[in-house]
mmCIF file of C-alpha atoms in Angstrom:
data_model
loop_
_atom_site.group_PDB
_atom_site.id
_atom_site.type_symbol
_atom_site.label_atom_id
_atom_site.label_comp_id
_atom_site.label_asym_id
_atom_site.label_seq_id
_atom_site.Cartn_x
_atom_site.Cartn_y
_atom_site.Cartn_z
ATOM 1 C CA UNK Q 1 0.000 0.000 0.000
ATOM 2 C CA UNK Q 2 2.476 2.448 0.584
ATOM 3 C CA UNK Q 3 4.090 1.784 -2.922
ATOM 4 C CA UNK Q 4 0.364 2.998 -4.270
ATOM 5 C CA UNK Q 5 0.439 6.553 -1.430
ATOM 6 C CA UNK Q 6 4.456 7.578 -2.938
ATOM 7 C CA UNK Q 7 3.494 6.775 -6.933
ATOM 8 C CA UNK Q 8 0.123 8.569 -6.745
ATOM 9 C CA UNK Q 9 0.596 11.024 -9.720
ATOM 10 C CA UNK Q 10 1.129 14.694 -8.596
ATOM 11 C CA UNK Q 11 -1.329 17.243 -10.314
ATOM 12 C CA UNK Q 12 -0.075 20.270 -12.314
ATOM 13 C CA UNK Q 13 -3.026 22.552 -12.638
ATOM 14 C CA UNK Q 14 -3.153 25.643 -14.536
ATOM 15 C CA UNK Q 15 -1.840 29.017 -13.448
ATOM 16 C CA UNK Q 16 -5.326 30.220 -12.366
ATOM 17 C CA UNK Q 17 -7.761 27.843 -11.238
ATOM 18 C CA UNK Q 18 -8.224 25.646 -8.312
ATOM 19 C CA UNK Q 19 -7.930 21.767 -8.342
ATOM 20 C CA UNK Q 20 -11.096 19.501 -8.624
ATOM 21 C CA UNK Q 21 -12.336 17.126 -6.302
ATOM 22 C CA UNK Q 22 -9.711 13.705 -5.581
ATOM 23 C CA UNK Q 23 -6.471 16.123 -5.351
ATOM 24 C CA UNK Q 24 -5.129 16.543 -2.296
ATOM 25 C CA UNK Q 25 -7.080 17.563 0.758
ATOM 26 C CA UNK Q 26 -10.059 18.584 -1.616
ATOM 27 C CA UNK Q 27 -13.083 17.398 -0.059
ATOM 28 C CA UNK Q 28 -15.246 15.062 -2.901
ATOM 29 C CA UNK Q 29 -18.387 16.231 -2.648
ATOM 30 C CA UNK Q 30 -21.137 13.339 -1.537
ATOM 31 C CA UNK Q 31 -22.952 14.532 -4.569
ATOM 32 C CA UNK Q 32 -20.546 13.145 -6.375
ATOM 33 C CA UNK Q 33 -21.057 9.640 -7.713
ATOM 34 C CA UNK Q 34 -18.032 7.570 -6.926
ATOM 35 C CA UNK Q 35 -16.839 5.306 -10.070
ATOM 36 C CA UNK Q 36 -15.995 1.058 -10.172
ATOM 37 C CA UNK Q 37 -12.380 1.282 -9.280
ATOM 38 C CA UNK Q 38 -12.122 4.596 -6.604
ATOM 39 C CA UNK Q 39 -10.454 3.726 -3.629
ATOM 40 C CA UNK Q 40 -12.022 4.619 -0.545
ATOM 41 C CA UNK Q 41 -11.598 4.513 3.007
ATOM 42 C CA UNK Q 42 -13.720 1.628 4.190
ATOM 43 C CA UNK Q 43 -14.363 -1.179 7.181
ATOM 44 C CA UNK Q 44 -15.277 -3.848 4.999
ATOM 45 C CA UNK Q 45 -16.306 -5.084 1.637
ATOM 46 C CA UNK Q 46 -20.011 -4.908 0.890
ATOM 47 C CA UNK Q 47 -22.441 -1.933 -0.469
ATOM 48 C CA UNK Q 48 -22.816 0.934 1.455
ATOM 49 C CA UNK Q 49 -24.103 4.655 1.231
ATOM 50 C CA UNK Q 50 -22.282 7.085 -0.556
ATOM 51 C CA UNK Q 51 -22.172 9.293 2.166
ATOM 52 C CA UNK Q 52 -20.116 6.936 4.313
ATOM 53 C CA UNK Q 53 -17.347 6.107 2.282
ATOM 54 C CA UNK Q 54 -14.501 9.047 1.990
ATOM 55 C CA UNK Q 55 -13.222 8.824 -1.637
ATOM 56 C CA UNK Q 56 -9.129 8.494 -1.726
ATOM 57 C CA UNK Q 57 -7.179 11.443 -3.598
ATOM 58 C CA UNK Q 58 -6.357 10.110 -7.104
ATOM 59 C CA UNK Q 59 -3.387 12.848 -7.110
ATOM 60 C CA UNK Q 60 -1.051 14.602 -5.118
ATOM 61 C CA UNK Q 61 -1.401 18.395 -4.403
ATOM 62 C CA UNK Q 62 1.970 20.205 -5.141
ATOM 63 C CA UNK Q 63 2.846 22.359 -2.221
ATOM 64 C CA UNK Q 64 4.275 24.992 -4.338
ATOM 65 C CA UNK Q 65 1.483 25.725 -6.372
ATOM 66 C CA UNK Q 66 -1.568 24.537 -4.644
ATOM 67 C CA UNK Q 67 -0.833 24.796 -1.023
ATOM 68 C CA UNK Q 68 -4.357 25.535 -0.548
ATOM 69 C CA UNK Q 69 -5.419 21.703 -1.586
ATOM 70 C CA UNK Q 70 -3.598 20.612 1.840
ATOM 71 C CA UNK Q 71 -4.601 20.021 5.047
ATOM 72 C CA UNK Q 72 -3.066 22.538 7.457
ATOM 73 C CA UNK Q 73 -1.004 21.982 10.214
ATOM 74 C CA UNK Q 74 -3.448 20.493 13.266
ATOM 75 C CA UNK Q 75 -6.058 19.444 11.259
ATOM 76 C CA UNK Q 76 -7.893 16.524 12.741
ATOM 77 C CA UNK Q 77 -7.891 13.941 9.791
ATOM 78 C CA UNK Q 78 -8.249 10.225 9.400
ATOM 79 C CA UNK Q 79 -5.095 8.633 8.323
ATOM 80 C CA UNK Q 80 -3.938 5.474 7.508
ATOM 81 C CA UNK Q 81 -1.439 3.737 9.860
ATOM 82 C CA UNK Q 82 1.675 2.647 8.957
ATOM 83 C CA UNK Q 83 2.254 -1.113 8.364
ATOM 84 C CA UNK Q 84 -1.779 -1.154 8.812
ATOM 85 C CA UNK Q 85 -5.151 -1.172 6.665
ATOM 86 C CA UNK Q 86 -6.367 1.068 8.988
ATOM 87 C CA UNK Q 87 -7.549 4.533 8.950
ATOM 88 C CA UNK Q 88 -7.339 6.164 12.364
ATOM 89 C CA UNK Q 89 -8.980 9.933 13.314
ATOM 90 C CA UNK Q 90 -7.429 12.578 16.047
ATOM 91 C CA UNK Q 91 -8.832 11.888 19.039
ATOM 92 C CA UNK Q 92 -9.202 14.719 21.630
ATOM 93 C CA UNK Q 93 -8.679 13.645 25.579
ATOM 94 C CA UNK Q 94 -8.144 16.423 28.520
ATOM 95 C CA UNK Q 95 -5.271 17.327 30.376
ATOM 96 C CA UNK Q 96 -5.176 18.621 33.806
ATOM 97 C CA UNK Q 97 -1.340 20.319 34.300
ATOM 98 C CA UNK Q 98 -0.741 22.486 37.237
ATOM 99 C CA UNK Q 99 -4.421 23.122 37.678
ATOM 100 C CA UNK Q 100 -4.826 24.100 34.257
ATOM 101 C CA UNK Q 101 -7.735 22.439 31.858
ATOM 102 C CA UNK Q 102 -6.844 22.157 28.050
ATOM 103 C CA UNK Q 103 -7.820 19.708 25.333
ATOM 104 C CA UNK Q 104 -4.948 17.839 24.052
ATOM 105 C CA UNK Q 105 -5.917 16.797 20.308
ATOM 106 C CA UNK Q 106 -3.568 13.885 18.902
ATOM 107 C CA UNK Q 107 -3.893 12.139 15.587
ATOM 108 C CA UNK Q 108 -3.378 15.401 13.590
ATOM 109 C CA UNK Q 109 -1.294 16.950 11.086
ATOM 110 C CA UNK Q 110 2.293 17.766 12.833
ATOM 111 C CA UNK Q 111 3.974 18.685 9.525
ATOM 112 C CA UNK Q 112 2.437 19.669 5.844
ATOM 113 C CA UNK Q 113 4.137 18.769 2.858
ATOM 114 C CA UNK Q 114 6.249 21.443 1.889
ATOM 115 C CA UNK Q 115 7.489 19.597 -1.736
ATOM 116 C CA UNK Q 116 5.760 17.341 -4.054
ATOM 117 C CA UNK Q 117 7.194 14.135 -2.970
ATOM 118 C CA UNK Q 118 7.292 15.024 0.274
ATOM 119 C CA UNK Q 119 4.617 12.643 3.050
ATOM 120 C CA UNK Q 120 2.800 14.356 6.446
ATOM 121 C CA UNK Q 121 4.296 13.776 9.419
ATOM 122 C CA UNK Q 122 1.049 12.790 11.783
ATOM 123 C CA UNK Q 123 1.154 11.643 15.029
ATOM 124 C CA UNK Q 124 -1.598 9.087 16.470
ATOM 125 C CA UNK Q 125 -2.424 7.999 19.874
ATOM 126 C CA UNK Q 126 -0.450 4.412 20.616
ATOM 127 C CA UNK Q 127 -0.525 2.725 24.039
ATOM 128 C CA UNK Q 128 2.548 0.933 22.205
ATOM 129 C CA UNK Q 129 4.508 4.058 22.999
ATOM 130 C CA UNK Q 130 5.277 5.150 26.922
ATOM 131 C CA UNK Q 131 4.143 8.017 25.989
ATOM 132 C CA UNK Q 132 1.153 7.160 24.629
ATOM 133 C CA UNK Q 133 1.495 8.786 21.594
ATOM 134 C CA UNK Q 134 3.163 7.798 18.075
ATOM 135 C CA UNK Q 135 6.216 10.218 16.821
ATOM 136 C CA UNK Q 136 5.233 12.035 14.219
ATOM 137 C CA UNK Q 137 5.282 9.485 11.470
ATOM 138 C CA UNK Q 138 5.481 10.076 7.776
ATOM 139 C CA UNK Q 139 1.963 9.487 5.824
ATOM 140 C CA UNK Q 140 1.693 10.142 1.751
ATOM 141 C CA UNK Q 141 -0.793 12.733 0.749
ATOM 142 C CA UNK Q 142 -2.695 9.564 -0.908
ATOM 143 C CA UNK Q 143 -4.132 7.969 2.787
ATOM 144 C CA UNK Q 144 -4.527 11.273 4.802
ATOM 145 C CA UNK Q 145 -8.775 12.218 4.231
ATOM 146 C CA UNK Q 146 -10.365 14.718 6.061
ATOM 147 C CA UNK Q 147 -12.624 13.355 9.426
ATOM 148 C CA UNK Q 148 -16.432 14.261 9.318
ATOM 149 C CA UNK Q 149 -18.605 13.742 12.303
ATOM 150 C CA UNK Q 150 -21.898 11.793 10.586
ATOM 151 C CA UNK Q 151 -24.804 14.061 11.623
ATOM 152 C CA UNK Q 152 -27.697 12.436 12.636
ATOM 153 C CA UNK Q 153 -29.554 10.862 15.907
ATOM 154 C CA UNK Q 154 -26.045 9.913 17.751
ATOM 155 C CA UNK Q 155 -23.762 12.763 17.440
ATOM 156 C CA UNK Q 156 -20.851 11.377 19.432
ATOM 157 C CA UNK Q 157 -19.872 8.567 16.489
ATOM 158 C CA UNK Q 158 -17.961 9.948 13.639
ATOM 159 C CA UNK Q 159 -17.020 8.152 10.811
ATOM 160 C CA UNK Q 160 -13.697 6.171 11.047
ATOM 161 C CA UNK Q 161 -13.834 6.458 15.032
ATOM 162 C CA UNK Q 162 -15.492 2.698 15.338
#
């Protein structure tokens, strides 16, 4: 899989314009109907609603020229895993430090691309670690999606966070 994230062709756009859905961190509209042969983010194999599958980038966003088609830095985002087939979200958990409250938010975007065949660097919560967290670990622009809570009856489930 990895071989697939690091040959993902890299888009050259025009010099005015802004790159179309499936490049980079350009959302893919639901509207859009997905086509035999997208790669998507999914749990298993069988038929599902378009609205919960999160179409795969078919090319990589130069950083030069269309910075904008990036995630920035600290963006909570579903990524896949190294040596996995799984795509994990930022997960938020509170910290209490010398009496201070704050909301520690892991699983996100520690470094953006800054050329085109450069990966993110995101870290993810791991009990592996004594830390508890991953170091920031390098993930191609191909398996890094943007996280959307699914709106509905239960609002705590998002999608990727089962």
């Amino acid at each position: 899989m990895s071989g697939k994230g690091t040959t993902l062709p890299l888009w050259i756009g025009g010099v005015d314009g802004f790159p179309p859905p499936f490049v980079g961190a350009i959302a893919v509209p639901e509207t859009v109907p997905l086509k035999s042969g997208d790669s998507v983010a999914a749990y298993v194999r069988l038929t599902m609603a378009r609205r919960r599958l999160i179409p795969l980038p078919k090319w990589r966003a130069d950083p030069e020229r269309d910075a904008h088609a990036l995630f920035p830095l600290e963006a909570i985002v579903l990524a896949l895993y190294p040596q996995t087939t799984c795509f994990y979200k930022g997960k938020q958990r509170l910290q209490v430090l010398k009496g201070m409250v704050k909301w520690i938010i892991t699983g996100v975007v520690q470094r953006v691309p800054q050329l085109a065949t450069d990966d993110y660097l995101v870290t993810f919560e791991d009990p592996s670690y004594s830390t508890g967290y991953s170091p920031p670990l390098p993930i191609p622009q191909r398996y890094v999606v943007p996280f959307k809570e699914i709106k509905g009856k239960n609002k705590s489930r998002s999608v990727g966070s089962d």
